[in-house]
Coordinates of C-alpha atoms in Angstrom, one line a residue:
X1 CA 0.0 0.0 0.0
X2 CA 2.6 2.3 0.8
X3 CA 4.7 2.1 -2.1
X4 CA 1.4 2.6 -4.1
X5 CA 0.9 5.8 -2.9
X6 CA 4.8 7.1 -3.5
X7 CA 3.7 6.3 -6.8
X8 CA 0.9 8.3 -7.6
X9 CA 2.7 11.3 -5.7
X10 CA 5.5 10.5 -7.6
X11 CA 3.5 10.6 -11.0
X12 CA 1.6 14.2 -9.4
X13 CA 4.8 16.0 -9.4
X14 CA 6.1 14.8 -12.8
X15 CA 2.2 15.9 -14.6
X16 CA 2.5 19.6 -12.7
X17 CA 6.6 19.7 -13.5
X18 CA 5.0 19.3 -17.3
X19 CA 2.7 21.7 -17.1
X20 CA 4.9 24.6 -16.0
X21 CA 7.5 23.9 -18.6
X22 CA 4.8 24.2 -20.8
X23 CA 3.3 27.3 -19.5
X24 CA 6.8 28.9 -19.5
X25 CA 7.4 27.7 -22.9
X26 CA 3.7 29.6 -24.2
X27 CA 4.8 32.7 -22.3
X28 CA 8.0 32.8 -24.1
X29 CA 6.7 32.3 -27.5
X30 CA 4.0 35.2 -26.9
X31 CA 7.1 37.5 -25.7
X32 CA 9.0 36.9 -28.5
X33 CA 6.1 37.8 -31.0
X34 CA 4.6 40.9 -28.8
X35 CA 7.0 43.7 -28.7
X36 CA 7.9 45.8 -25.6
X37 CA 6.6 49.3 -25.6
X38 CA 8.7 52.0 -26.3
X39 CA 8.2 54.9 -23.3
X40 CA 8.6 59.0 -24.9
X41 CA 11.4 61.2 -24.3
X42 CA 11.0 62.7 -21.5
X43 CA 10.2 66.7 -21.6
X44 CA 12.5 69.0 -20.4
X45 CA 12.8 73.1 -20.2
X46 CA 16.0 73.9 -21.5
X47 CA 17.5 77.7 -21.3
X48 CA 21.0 79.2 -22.3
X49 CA 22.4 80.7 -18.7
X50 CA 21.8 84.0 -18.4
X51 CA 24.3 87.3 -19.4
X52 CA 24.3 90.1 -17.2
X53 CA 26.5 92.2 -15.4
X54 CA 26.7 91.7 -12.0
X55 CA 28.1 92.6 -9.0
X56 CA 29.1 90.0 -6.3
X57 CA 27.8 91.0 -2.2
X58 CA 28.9 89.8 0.9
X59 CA 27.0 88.8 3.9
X60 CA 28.1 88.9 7.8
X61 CA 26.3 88.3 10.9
X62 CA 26.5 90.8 14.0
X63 CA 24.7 93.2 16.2
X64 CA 22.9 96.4 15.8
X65 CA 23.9 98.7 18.6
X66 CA 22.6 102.1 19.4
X67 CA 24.4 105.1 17.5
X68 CA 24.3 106.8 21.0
X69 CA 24.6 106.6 24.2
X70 CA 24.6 108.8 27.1
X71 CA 24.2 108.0 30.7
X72 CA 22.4 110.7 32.7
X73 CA 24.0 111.8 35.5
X74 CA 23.2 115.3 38.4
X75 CA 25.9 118.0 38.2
X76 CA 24.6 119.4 41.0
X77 CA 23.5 118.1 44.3
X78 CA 20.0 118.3 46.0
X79 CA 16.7 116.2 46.2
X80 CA 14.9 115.3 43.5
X81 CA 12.1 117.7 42.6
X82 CA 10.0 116.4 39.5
X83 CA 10.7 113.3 37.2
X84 CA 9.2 114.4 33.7
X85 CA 9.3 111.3 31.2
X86 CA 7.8 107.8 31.4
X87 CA 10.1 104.2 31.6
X88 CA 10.9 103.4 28.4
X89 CA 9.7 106.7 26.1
X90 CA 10.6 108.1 23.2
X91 CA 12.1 111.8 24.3
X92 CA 13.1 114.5 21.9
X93 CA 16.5 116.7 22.4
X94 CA 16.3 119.5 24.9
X95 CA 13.1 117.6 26.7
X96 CA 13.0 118.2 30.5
X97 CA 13.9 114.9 32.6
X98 CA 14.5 115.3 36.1
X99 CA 14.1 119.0 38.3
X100 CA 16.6 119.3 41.1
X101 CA 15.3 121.2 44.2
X102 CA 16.0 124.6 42.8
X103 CA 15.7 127.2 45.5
X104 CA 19.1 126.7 46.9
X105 CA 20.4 127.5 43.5
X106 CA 17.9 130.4 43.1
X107 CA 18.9 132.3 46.2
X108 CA 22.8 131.8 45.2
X109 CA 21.9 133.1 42.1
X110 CA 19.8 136.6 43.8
X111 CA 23.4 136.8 46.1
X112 CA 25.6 136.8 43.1
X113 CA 23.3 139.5 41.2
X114 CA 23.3 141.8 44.7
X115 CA 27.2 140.7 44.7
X116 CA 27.1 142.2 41.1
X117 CA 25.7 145.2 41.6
X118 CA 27.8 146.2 45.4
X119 CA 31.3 145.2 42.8
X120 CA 29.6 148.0 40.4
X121 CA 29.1 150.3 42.9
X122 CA 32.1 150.1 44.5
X123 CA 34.1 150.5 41.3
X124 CA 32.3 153.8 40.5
X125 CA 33.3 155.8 43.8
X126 CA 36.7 154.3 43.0
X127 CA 36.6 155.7 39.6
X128 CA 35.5 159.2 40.9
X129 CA 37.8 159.3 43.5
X130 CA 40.4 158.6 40.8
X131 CA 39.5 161.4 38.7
X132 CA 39.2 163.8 41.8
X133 CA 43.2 163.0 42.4
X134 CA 44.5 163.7 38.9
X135 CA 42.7 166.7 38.8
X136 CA 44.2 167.8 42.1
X137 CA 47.4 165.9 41.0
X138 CA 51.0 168.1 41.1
X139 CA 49.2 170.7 43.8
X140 CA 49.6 170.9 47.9
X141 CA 46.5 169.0 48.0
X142 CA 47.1 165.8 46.6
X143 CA 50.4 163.9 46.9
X144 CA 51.9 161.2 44.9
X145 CA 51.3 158.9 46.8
X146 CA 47.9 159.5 47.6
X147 CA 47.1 159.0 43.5
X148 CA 48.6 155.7 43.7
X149 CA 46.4 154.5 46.6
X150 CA 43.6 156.1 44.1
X151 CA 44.6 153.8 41.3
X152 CA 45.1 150.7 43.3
X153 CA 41.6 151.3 44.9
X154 CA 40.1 151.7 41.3
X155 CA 41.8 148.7 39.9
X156 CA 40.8 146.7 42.7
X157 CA 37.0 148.0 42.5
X158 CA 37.0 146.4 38.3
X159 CA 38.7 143.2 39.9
X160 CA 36.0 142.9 41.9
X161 CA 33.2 143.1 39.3
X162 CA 35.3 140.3 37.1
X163 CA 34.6 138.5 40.2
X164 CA 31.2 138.8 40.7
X165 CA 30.2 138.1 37.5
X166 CA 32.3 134.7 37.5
X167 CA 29.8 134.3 40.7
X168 CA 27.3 134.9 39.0
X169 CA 27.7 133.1 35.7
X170 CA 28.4 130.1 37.9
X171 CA 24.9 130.4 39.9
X172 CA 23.2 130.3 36.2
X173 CA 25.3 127.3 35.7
X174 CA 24.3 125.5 38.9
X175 CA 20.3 126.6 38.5
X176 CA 21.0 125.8 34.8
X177 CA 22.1 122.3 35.8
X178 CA 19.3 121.4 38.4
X179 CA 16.9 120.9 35.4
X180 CA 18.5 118.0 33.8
X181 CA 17.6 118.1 29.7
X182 CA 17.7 115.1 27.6
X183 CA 21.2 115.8 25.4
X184 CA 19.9 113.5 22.5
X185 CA 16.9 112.5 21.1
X186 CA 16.1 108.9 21.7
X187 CA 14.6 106.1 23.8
X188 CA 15.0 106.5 27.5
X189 CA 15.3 104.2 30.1
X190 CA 13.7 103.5 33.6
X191 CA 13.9 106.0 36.2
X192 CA 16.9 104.8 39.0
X193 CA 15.8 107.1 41.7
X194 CA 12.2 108.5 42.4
X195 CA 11.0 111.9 43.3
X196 CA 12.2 113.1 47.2
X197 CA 15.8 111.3 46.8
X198 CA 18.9 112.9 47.1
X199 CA 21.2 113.3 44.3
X200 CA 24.8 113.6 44.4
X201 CA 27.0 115.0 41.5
X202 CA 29.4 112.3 42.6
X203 CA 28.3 110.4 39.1
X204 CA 25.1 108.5 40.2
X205 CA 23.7 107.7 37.3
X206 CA 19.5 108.9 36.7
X207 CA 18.8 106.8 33.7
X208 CA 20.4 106.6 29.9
X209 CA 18.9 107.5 26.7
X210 CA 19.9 105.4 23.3
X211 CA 19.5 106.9 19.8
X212 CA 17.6 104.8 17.7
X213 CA 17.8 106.3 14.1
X214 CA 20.3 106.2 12.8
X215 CA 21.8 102.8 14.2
X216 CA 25.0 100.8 14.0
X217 CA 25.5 97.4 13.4
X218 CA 29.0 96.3 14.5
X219 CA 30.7 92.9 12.8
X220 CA 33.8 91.3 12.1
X221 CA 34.9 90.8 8.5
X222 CA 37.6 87.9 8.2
X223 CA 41.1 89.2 6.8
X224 CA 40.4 87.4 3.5
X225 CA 37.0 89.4 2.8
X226 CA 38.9 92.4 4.2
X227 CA 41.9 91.8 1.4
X228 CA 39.5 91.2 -1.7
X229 CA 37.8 94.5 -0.6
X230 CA 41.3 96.2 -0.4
X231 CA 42.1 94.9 -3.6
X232 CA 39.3 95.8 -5.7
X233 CA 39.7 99.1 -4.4
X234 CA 43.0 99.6 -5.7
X235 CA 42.2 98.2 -8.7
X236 CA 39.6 101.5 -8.7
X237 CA 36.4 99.3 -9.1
X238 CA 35.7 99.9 -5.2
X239 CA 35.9 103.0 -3.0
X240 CA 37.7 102.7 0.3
X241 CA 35.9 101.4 2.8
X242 CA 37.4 103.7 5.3
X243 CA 35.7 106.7 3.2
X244 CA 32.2 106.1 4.4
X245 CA 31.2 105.2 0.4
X246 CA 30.4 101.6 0.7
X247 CA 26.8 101.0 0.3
X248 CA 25.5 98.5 3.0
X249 CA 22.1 96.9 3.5
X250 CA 21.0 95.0 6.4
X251 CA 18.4 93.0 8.5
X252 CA 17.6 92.0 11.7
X253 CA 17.3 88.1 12.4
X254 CA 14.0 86.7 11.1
X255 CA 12.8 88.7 8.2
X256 CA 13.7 88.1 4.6
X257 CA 14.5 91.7 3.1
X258 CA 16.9 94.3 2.9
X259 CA 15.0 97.3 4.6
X260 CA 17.9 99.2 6.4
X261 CA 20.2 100.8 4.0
X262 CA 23.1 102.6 4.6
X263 CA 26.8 103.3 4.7
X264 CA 30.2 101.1 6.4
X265 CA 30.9 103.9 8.2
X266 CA 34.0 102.4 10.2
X267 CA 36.9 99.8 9.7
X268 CA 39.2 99.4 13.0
X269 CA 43.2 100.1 12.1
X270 CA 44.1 96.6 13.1
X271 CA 43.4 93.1 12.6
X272 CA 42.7 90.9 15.6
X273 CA 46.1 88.4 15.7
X274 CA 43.9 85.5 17.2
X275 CA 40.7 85.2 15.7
X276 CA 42.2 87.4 12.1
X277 CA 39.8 89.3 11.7
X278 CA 39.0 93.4 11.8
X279 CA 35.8 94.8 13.3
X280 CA 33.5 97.3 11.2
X281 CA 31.0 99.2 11.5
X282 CA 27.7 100.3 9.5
X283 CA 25.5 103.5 10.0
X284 CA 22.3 102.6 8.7
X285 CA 18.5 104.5 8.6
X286 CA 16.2 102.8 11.2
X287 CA 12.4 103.9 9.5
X288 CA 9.7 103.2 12.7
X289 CA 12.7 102.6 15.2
X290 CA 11.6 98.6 14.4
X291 CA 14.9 97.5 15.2
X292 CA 16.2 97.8 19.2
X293 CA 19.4 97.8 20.2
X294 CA 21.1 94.6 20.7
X295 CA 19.5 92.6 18.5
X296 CA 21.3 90.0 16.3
X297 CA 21.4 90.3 12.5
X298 CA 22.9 90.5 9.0
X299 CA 24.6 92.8 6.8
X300 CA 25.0 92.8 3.1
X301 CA 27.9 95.0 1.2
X302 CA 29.7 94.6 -2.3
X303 CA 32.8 93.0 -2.9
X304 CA 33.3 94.0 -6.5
X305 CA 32.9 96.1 -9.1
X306 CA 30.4 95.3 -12.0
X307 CA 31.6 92.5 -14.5
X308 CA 30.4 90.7 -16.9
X309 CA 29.4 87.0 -15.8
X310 CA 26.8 84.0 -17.1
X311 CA 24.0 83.2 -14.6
X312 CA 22.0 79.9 -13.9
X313 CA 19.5 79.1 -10.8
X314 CA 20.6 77.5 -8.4
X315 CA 18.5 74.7 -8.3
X316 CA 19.8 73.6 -12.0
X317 CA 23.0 72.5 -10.2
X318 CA 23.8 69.0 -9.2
X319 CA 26.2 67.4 -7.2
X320 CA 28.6 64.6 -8.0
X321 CA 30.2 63.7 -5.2
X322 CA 33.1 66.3 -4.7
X323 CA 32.1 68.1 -8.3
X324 CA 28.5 70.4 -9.4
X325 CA 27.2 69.7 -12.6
X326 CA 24.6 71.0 -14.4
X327 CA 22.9 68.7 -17.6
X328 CA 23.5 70.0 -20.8
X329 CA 21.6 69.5 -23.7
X330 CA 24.1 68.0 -26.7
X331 CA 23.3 67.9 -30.4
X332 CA 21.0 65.1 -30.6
X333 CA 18.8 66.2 -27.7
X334 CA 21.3 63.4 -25.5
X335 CA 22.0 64.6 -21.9
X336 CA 25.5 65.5 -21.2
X337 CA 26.8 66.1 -17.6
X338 CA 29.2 69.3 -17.3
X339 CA 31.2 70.1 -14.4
X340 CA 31.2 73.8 -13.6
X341 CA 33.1 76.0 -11.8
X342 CA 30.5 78.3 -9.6
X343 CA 31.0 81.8 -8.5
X344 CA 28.8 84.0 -5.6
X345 CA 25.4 83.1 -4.9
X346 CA 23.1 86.0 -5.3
X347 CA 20.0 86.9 -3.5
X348 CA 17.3 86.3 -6.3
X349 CA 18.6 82.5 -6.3
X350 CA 21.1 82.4 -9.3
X351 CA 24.5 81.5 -9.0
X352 CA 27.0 82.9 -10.9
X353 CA 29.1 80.2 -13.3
X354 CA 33.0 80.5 -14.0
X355 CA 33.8 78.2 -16.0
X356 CA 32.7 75.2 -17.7
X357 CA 29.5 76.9 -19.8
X358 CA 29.4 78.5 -22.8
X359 CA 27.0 81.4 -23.4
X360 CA 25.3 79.3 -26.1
X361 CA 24.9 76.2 -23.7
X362 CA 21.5 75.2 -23.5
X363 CA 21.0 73.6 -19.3
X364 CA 18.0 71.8 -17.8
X365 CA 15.9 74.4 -15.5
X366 CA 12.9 72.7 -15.3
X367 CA 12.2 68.4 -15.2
X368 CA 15.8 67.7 -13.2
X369 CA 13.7 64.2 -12.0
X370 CA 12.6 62.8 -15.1
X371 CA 16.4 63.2 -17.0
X372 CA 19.7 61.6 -16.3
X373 CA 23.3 62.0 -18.2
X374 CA 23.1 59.9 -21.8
X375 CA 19.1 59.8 -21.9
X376 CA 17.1 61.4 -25.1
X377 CA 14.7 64.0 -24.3
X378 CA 12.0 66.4 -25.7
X379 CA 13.5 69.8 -25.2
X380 CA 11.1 72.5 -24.7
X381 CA 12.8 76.3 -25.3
X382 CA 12.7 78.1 -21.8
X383 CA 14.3 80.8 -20.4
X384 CA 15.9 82.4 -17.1
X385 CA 15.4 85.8 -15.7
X386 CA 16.0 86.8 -12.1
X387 CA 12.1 86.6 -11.5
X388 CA 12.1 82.8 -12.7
X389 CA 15.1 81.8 -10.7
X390 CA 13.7 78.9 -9.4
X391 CA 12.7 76.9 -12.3
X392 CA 14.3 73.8 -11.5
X393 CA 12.4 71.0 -10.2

């Protein structure tokens, strides 16, 4: 019984191994007479790069800081009388801040005006008494001697005015000084004393006041940046960056355009032997006092003259491995990789190509995904502009 049944499954096997060989066999005949279907060139945009003169920028990060700022401090002494300005406002130049007890100051002033006037009088009897002794001068009623006491009296009496008046020009000063007057037009700070303290003119400081418009933006620029700027400048296609005529353009951290412009307006006289590099300075407008001092950002300034250069987008370049290629289109509509040599980027997303195109090139801006290097394609005439920069998919 048992070797019965080996047999049938033996004789199972060999009837399904037959009828795969034969299936096989049919699928290989209908192969052979249906032919595989032939897939379309792909469609590409293809574009000649881009001629234009162009000038290459420079971006580095730093700080904006204020363009001013003064600490205010009493020059006179007394208890505070008045605080005039809220924490944290805007004050104009001139605007009244703190008031000093000013009575002191006023009587002093009243003295040195009575001082004034007792000097003035003083110096007139003198001066009549003078002319009363040269009259009477070389006669038995006036001696010698007796005109010289005249003149000593009369030149004392004018020393005495000079005096006063130095009193009283200095009680002006001192009532002058108890009203404490913003010295700049800016943001102020909070208050460090309140009204009823006493103020020294030992240096305490009141508050400080930062100007807001225009601001600075301080940064380091690495000597090799600072070396190509001094270079193109002496080639003339640059002014000096030490004569306040470098355009500059900057932003605070977190927005996308350019809406400070203004001028480099300082380059230190040394470079920094550690880190190599030399710390700047930019002067720019600050519209709506948006940006506060302190905060981070970046700055944008040329580093060239104008030259001529050919421009693709950026997203038409590829990388292979430690090279960037772009595809170019050959004469039979076959993909052909180029390696290219790649200048600056720009800020409207081109990039700026060296060497390895020719103006007449035509590249791949647009279908990147559906073409490789040696595959046919359906070129479609394109174009690039700095509006279409980003072509490329």
């Amino acid at each position: 019984m048992k070797n019965a049944k080996a047999i049938m499954g033996l004789a199972g096997l060999a009837i399904l191994a037959g009828m795969t060989a034969a299936g096989w066999t049919l699928f290989q005949a209908r192969a052979a007479v249906t032919p595989a279907p032939i897939r379309p060139a792909p469609s590409v945009v293809v574009s000649q790069p881009l001629q234009m003169r162009v000038v290459d920028t420079q971006e580095f990060a730093g700080r904006f800081q204020a363009s001013a700022m003064v600490e205010i401090r009493a020059r006179v002494p007394g208890y505070l009388d008045a605080i005039n300005f809220e924490d944290g406002q805007l004050v104009e130049k001139g605007r009244v801040l703190f008031v000093i007890d000013q009575r002191t100051y006023q009587a002093s002033l009243d003295m040195a005006k009575a001082q004034l006037k007792s000097a003035g009088a003083q110096a007139d009897l003198a001066g009549q008494e003078l002319e009363r002794a040269r009259q009477l001068a070389g006669t038995a009623a006036v001696s010698r001697s007796t005109l010289d006491q005249r003149l000593q009296q009369k030149a004392a009496a004018d020393a005495a005015i000079e005096t006063a008046q130095a009193t009283l020009r200095r009680a002006e000063l001192d009532l002058e000084f108890a009203t404490i007057r913003a010295p700049i037009a800016g943001r102020v700070s909070n208050r460090r004393l309140d009204v009823g303290s006493l103020v020294s003119d030992s240096g305490t400081v009141l508050t400080t006041i930062v100007a807001l418009d225009p601001i600075d933006f301080v940064f380091d620029m690495s000597e090799r940046d600072f070396l190509r700027h001094e270079r193109a400048m002496k080639a003339g296609a640059m002014p000096s960056m030490r004569d306040k005529g470098v355009a500059v353009q900057a932003r605070p951290d977190g927005e996308t355009g350019w809406s400070n412009d203004g001028v480099l307006s300082f380059v230190d006289n040394r470079l920094e032997p550690g880190a190599g590099t030399i710390r700047a300075r930019a002067t720019l407008a600050n519209p709506g006092l948006a940006i506060t001092p302190g905060q981070f950002g970046r700055v944008r300034m040329a580093a060239s003259g104008d030259y001529p250069a050919l421009l693709i987008p950026e997203t038409a370049v590829l990388t292979d491995q430690a090279s960037r290629i772009v595809l170019k289109l050959g004469a039979d509509s076959t993909l052909q990789a180029a390696t290219v040599g790649l200048g600056p980027s720009r800020p409207d997303g081109l990039r700026v190509v060296t060497s390895g195109l020719g103006p007449d090139d035509r590249i791949v801006v647009n279908g990147l995904l559906r073409a490789r290097p040696g595959q046919k394609v359906a070129p479609q005439p394109g174009s690039i502009t700095t509006q279409t920069a980003g072509l490329a998919e």
